[in-house]
Short mmCIF file of C-alpha atoms in Angstrom, two decimals:
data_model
loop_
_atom_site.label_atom_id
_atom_site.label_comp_id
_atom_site.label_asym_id
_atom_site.label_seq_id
_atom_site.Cartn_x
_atom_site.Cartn_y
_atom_site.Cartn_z
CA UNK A 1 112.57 -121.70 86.29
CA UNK A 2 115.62 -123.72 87.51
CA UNK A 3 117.42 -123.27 90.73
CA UNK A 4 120.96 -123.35 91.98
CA UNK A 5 122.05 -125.20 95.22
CA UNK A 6 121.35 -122.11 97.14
CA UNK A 7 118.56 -121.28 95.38
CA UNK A 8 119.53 -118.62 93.79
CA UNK A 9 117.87 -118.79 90.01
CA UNK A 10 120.02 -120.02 87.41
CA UNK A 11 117.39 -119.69 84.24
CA UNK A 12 114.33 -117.01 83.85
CA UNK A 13 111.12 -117.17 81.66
CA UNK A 14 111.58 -114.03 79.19
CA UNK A 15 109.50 -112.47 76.67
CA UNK A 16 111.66 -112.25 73.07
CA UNK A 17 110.45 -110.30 69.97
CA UNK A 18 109.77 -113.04 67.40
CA UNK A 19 108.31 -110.89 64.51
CA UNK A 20 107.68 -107.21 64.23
CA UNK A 21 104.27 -106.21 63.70
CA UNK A 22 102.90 -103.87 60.86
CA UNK A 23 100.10 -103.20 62.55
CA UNK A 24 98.14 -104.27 65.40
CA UNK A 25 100.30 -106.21 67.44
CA UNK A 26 99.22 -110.50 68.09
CA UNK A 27 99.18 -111.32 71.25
CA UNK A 28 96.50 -113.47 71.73
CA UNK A 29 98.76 -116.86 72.04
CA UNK A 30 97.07 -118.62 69.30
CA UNK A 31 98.60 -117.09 65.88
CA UNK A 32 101.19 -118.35 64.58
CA UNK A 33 102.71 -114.49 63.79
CA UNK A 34 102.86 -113.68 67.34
CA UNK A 35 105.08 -110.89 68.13
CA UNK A 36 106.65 -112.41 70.95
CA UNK A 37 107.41 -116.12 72.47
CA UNK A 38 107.80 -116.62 75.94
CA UNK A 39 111.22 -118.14 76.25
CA UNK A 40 113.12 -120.13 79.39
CA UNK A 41 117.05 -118.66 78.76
CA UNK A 42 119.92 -119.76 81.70
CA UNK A 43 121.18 -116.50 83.13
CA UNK A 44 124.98 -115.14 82.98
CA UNK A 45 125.69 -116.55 86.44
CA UNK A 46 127.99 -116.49 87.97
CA UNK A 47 128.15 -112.43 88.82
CA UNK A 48 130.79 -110.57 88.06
CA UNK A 49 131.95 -107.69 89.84
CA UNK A 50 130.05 -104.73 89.48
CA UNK A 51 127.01 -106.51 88.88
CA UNK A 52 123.70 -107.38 90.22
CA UNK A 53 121.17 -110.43 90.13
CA UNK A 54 117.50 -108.64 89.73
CA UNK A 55 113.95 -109.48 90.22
CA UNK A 56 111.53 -107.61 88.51
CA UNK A 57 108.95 -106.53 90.41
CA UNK A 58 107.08 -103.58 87.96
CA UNK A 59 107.26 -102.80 84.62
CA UNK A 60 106.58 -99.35 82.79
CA UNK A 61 104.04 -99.78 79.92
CA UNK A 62 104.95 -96.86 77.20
CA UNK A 63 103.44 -95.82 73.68
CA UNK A 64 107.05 -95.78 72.16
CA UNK A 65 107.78 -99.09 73.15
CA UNK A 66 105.32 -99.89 69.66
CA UNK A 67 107.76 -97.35 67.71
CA UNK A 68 111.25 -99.64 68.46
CA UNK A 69 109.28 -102.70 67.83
CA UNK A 70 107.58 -101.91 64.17
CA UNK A 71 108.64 -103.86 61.13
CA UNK A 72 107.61 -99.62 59.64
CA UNK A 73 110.35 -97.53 61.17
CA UNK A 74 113.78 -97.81 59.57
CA UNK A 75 116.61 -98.20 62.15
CA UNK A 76 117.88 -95.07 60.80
CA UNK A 77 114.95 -93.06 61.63
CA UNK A 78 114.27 -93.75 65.47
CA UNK A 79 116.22 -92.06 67.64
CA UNK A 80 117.33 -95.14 69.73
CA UNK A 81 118.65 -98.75 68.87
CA UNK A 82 115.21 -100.61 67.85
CA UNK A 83 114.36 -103.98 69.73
CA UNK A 84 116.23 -106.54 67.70
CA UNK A 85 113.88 -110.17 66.52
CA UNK A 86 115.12 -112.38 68.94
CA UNK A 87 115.86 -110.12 71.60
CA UNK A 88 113.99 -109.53 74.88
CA UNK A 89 111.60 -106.97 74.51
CA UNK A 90 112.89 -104.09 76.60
CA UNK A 91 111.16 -101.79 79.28
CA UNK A 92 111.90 -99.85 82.65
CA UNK A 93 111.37 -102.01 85.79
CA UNK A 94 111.80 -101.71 89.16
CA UNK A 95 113.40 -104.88 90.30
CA UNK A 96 114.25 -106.46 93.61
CA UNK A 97 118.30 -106.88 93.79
CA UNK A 98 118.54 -111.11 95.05
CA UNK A 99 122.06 -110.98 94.87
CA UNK A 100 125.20 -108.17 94.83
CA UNK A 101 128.97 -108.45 93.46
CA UNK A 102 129.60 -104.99 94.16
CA UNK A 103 132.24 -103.40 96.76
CA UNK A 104 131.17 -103.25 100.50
CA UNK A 105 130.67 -99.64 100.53
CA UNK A 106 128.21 -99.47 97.59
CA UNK A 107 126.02 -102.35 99.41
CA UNK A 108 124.39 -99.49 101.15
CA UNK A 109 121.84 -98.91 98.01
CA UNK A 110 123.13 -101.91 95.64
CA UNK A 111 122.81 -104.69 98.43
CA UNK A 112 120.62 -107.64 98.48
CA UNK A 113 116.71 -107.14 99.11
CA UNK A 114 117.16 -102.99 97.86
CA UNK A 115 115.29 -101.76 94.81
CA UNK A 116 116.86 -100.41 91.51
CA UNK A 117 115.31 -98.74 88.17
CA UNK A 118 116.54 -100.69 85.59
CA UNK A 119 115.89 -101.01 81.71
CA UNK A 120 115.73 -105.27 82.27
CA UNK A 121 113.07 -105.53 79.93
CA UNK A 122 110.24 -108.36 80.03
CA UNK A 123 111.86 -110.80 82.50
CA UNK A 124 111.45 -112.35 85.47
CA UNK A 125 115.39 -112.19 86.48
CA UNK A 126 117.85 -110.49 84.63
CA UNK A 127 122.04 -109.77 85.49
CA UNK A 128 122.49 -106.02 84.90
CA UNK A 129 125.50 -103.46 85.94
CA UNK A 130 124.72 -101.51 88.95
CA UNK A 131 125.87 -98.56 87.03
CA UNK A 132 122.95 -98.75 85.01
CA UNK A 133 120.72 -99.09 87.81
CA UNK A 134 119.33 -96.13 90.01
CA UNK A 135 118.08 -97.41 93.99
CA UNK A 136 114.73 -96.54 94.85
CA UNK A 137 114.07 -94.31 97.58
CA UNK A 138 111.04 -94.25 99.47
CA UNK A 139 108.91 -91.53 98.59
CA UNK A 140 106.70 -89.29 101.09
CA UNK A 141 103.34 -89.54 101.74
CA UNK A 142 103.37 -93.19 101.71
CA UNK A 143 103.59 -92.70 97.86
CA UNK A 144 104.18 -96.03 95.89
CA UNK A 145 107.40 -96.66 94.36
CA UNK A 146 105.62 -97.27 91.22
CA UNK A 147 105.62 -93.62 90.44
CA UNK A 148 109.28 -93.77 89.68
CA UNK A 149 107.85 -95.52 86.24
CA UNK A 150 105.40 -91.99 86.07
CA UNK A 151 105.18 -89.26 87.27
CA UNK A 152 108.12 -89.19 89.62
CA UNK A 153 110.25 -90.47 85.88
CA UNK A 154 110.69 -90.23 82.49
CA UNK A 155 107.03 -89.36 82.11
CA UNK A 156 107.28 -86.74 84.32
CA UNK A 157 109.91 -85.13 83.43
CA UNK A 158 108.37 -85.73 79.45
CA UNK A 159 105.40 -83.26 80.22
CA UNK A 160 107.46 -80.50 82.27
CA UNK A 161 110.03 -80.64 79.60
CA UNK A 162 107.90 -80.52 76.90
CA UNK A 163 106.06 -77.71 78.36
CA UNK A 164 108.42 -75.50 80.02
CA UNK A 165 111.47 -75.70 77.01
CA UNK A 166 109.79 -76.81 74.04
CA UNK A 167 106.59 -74.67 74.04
CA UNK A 168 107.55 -72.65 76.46
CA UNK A 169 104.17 -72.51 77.89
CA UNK A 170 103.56 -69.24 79.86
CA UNK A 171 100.37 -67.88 81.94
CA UNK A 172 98.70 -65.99 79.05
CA UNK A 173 98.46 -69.18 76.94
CA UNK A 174 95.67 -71.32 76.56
CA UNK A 175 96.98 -74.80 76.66
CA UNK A 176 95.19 -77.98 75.00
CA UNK A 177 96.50 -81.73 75.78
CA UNK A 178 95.28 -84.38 73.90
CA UNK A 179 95.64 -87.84 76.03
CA UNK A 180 94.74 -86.03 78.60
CA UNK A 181 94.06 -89.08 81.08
CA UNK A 182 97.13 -91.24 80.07
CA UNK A 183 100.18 -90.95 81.94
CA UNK A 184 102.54 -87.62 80.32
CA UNK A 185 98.63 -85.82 79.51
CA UNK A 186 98.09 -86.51 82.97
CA UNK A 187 101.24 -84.89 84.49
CA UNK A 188 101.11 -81.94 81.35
CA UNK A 189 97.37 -80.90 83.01
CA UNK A 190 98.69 -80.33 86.13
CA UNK A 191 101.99 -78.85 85.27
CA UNK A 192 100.21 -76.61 82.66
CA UNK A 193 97.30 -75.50 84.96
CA UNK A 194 98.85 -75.41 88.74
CA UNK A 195 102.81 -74.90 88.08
CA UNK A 196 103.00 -72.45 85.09
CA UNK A 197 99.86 -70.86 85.73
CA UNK A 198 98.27 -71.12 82.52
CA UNK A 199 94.95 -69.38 81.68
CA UNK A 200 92.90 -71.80 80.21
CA UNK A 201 93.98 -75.42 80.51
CA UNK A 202 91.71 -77.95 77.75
CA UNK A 203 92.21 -81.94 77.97
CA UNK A 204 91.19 -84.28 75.48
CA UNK A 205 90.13 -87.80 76.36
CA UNK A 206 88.25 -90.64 75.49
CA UNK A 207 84.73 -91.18 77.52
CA UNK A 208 82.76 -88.94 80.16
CA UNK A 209 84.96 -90.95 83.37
CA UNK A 210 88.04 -89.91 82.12
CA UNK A 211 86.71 -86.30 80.96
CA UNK A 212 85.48 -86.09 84.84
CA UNK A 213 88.46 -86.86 86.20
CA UNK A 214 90.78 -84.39 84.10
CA UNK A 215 88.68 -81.35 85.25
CA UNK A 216 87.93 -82.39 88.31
CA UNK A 217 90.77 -84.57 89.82
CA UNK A 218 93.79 -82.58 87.22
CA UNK A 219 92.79 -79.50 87.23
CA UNK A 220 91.46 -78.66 83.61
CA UNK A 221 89.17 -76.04 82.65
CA UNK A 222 86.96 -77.96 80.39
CA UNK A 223 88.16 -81.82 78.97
CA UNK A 224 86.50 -82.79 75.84
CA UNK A 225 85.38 -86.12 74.97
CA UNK A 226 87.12 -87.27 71.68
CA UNK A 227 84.65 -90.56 71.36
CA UNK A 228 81.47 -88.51 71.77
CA UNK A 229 79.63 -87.67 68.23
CA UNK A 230 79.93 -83.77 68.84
CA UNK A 231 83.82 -84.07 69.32
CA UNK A 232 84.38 -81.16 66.49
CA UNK A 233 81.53 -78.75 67.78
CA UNK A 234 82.95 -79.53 70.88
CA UNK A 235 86.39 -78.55 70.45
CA UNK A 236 85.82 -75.71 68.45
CA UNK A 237 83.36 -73.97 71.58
CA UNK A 238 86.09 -75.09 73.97
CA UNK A 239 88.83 -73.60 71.70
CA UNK A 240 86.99 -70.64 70.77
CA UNK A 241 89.53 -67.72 70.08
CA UNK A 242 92.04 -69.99 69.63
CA UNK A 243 95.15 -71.36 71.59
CA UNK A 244 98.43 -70.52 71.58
CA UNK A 245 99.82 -74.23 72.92
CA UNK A 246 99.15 -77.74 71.86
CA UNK A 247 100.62 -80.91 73.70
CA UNK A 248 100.21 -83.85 71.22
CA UNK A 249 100.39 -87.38 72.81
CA UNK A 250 97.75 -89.10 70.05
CA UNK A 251 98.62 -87.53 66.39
CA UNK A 252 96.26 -89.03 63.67
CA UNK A 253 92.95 -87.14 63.24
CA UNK A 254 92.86 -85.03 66.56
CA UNK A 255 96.43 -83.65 65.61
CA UNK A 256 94.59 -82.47 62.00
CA UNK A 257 91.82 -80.94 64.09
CA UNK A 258 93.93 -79.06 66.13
CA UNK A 259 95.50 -77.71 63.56
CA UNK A 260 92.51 -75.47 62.35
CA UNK A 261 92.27 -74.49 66.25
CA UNK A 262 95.51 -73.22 66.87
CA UNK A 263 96.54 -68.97 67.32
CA UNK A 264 99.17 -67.58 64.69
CA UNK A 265 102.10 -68.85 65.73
CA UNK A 266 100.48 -71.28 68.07
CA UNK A 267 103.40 -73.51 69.28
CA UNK A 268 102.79 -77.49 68.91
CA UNK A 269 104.46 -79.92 71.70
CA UNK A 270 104.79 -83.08 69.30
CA UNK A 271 105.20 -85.84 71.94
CA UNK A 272 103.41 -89.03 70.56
CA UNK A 273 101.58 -90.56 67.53
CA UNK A 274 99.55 -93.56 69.39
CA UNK A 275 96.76 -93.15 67.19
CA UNK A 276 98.88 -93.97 64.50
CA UNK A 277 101.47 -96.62 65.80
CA UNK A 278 99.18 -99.28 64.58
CA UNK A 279 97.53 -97.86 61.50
CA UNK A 280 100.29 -96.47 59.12
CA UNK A 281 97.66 -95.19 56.75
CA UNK A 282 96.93 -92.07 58.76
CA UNK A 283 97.71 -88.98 57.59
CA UNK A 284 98.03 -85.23 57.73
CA UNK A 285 95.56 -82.93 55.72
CA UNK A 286 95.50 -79.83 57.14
CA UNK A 287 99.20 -79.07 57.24
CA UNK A 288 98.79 -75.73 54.97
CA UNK A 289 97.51 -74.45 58.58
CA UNK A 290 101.13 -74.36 59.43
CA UNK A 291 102.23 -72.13 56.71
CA UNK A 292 99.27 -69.86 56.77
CA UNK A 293 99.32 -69.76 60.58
CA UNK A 294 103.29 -69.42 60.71
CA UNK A 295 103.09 -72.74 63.39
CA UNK A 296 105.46 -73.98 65.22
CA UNK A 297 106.08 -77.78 65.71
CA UNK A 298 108.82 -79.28 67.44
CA UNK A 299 109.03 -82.78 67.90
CA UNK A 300 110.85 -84.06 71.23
CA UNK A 301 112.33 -87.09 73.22
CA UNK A 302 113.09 -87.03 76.78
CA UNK A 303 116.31 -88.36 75.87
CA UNK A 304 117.00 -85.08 74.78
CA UNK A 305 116.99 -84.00 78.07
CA UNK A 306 118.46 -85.96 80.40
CA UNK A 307 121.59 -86.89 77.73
CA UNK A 308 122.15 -83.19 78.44
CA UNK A 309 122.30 -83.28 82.69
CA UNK A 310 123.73 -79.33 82.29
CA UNK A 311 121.54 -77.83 80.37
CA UNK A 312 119.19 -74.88 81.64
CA UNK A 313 115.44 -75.11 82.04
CA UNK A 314 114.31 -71.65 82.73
CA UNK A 315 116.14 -71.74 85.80
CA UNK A 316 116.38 -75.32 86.39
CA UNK A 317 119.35 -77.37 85.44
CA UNK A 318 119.93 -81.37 86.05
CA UNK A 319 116.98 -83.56 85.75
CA UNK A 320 117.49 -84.57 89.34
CA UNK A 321 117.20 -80.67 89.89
CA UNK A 322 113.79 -81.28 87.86
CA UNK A 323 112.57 -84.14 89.69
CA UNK A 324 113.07 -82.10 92.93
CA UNK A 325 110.91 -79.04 91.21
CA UNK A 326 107.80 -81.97 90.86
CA UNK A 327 108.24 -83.07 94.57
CA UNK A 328 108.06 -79.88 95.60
CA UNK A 329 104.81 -79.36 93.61
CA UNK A 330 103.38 -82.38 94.94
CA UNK A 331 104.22 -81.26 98.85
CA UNK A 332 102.43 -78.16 98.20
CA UNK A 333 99.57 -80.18 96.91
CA UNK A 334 99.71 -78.58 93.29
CA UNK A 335 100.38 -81.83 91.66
CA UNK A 336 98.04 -84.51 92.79
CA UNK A 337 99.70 -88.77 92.71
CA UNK A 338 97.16 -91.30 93.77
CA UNK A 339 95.25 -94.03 92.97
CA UNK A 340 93.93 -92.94 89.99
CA UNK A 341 96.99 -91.31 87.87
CA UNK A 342 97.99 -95.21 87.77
CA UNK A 343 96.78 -97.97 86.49
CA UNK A 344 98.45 -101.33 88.07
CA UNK A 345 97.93 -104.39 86.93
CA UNK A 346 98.69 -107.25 89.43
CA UNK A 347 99.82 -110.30 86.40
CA UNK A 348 98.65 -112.66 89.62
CA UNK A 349 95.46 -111.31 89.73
CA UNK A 350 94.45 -112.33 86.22
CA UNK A 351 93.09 -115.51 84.54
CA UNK A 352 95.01 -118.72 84.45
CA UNK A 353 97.85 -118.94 81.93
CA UNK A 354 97.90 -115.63 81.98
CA UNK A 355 99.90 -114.79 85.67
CA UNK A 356 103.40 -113.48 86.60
CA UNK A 357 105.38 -112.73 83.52
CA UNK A 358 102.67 -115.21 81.40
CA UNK A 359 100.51 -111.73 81.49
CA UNK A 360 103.42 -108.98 80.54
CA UNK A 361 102.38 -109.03 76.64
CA UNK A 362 98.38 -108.61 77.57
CA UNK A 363 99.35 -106.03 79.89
CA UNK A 364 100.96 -103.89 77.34
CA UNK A 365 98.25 -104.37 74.76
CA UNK A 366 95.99 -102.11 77.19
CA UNK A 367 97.78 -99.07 76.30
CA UNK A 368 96.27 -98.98 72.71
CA UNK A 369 92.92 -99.96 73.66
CA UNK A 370 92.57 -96.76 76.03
CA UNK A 371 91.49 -98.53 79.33
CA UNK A 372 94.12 -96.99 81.64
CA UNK A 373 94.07 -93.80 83.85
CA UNK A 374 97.43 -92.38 84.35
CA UNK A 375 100.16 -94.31 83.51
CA UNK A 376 99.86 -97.98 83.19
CA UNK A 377 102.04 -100.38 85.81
CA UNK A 378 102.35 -104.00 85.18
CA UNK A 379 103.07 -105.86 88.44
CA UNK A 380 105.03 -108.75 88.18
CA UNK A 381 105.64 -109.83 91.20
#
C-alpha cells in the first residue's frame, strides 16, 4: 500500500468479485476460477467535502452476502443491486475515520480517529460520504463495538422484526428456530423466549456444543441436534403437538421437515436459505402441508424495515426506537451479549499469507461450514 507525503494512504489492497460462483464458492488461492482477486486500486484522494478517509477495522460476515454474489439469482429477482464482476465485494464494517472533509461542527462524531458503520466492503481503506456512515457509540457494560455488526444491528433488529411483525409471535406459541447458534437464531431465542414470553422455545443446531449453549446460555427449552442420526425422532418428540411458529434461517431439508411439524395455520418466519445458497438442487417436497395445513409463509428482508423508519411495531416505531427496546432487554439481563454470541476472527492471528485483509475471503467461507457461534466478526485490523 502506497503512501502520501503525510502519510496518509493513497492506494488500498481490495478484494474484487472476479467470477460468480454456482456453487461452492473457490477460495483456496490456487484455482484459476477464484471468485475473487485481491487487487491494489489508488484511492479517490483528494477528499471532497462531505467525505471521509476510512480504515476498516471489522467486517460483518452474512449468509446473503452468497445470494448478491451467485452467477443463479437473476438481478431482477434479489431485492438489492447484486455485487457487480469486477467490483469490490461489499459488506458492513466498522472503520476507523484517518481523515475528515466535513464542516467543523460535524467533527464531533465524523472527526479523525472516531468510528463509523459503513457498507465499505472488503478493503483496507475506502473514501465514503459521511452521510452514509453512522458513528459508533460506546456501548455499556464494556460491550464491544463489534455488536453493532450483531446483535446491537441489522441482525438484531432481523430476529425482533421477524418475530414480533411477521409472525407475530405471542406467549401461547411454541416457537422453533432453526440456526439456532448463528447470529439472527441466536438473537430470535432470546427475543422469542425472554422478551415475548413464549411458551415453549425449540432451537435447531448443528452438534451437542452448540445444542448446550442454546438451552443453556439462550434460553431454549430443548435445542435439537440437526447432525445427530435421530434428528427426525428428535424433532418430532420435541415438536410433539405441534407449533404454531417457525423461524427459518437454513431452508433445504430442515425447512421440509418442519413443514410436517407445524399447527394449522402455523405461521413460517422465512429468513434464510443457507443450506441451499451453495447447492441449487435442493428442493421442497412437502409443500402440500401448506395447503392442507392452511400455512402461512412470509418471506422478509430487514430492508423492509428500516426503509420504512415510521412504521409501527406493536407499539414500537423507528428502528432506533427498536434498537433502544434490545438495550433495554440486555440492561435487564433478558438478552445475554458476550463472548460467545460472536465469533471474531483476528486476520493477524492466522497463518502466513493469510493476515490483514489477505484473510477476509477465508473468513467468510466459515459461515457455510457451520464453525461460528453467534455472529461471525472478521477483524481486520
Amino acid at each position: 500500500m502506497a503512501q502520501a507525503a503525510n502519510n496518509t494512504p493513497s492506494t488500498t489492497n481490495q478484494w474484487i468479485l472476479s467470477q460468480k460462483p454456482t456453487a461452492l464458492p473457490v477460495l483456496d488461492g490456487t484455482s484459476p476460477h477464484q471468485t475473487f482477486t485481491l487487487e491494489q486500486k489508488p484511492l479517490p484522494l483528494p477528499l471532497q467535502p462531505g467525505q471521509l478517509l476510512l480504515k476498516t477495522l471489522y467486517l460483518s460476515n452474512d449468509p446473503a452476502q452468497r445470494a448478491w454474489i451467485s452467477a443463479n439469482i437473476s438481478a431482477e429477482r434479489l431485492y438489492t443491486a447484486p455485487v457487480a464482476e469486477g467490483d469490490v465485494m461489499r459488506a458492513r464494517c466498522i472503520c476507523e475515520v484517518v481523515d475528515s472533509a466535513v464542516p467543523a461542527d460535524q467533527q464531533e462524531v465524523f472527526g479523525t480517529g472516531k468510528h463509523v458503520l459503513a457498507t465499505s466492503g472488503w478493503t483496507e481503506y475506502s473514501v465514503m460520504p459521511a452521510k452514509e456512515c453512522v458513528p459508533v457509540a460506546p456501548l455499556p457494560g464494556g460491550l464491544s463495538e463489534t455488536h453493532y455488526l450483531g446483535a446491537l444491528g441489522l441482525t438484531g433488529l432481523t430476529a425482533y422484526y421477524g418475530l414480533v411483525e411477521v409472525v407475530k409471535a405471542k406467549p401461547s406459541d411454541t416457537v422453533v428456530v432453526s440456526g439456532a447458534a448463528g447470529a439472527t437464531g441466536s438473537m430470535a431465542v432470546q427475543i422469542a423466549k425472554r422478551v415475548l414470553g413464549c411458551k415453549r422455545v425449540v432451537g435447531i443446531a448443528g452438534g451437542s456444543q452448540k445444542c448446550k449453549w442454546v438451552t443453556e446460555s439462550l434460553g431454549a427449552d430443548t435445542c435439537v441436534d440437526y447432525k445427530a442420526a435421530s434428528f427426525d425422532e428428535e424433532l418430532k418428540k420435541a415438536t410433539d403437538g405441534f407449533v404454531e411458529v417457525y423461524f427459518d434461517n437454513v431452508g433445504g431439508s430442515t425447512l421440509d421437515t418442519m413443514l410436517t411439524r407445524m399447527a394449522p395455520f402455523g405461521r413460517i418466519a422465512a429468513c434464510g436459505s443457507i443450506s441451499t445458497y451453495n447447492d441449487p438442487s435442493a428442493s421442497v417436497k412437502n409443500f402440500f402441508e401448506i395447503t392442507s395445513n392452511r400455512l402461512s409463509v412470509h418471506g422478509f428482508i430487514i430492508i423492509d424495515f428500516i426503509a420504512q423508519p415510521d412504521r409501527n411495531v406493536q407499539g414500537f416505531g423507528s428502528m432506533n426506537q427498536v434498537l433502544a427496546v434490545l438495550r433495554e432487554h440486555i440492561a435487564r439481563g433478558n438478552l445475554t451479549l458476550g463472548g460467545e454470541n460472536e465469533t471474531v476472527v483476528d486476520t493477524n492471528e492466522l497463518e502466513e499469507g493469510q493476515r490483514g485483509v489477505n484473510g477476509i475471503p477465508k473468513v467468510w467461507g466459515r459461515l457455510f461450514e457451520g464453525g461460528n457461534m453467534g455472529k461471525l466478526v472478521t477483524k481486520v485490523a
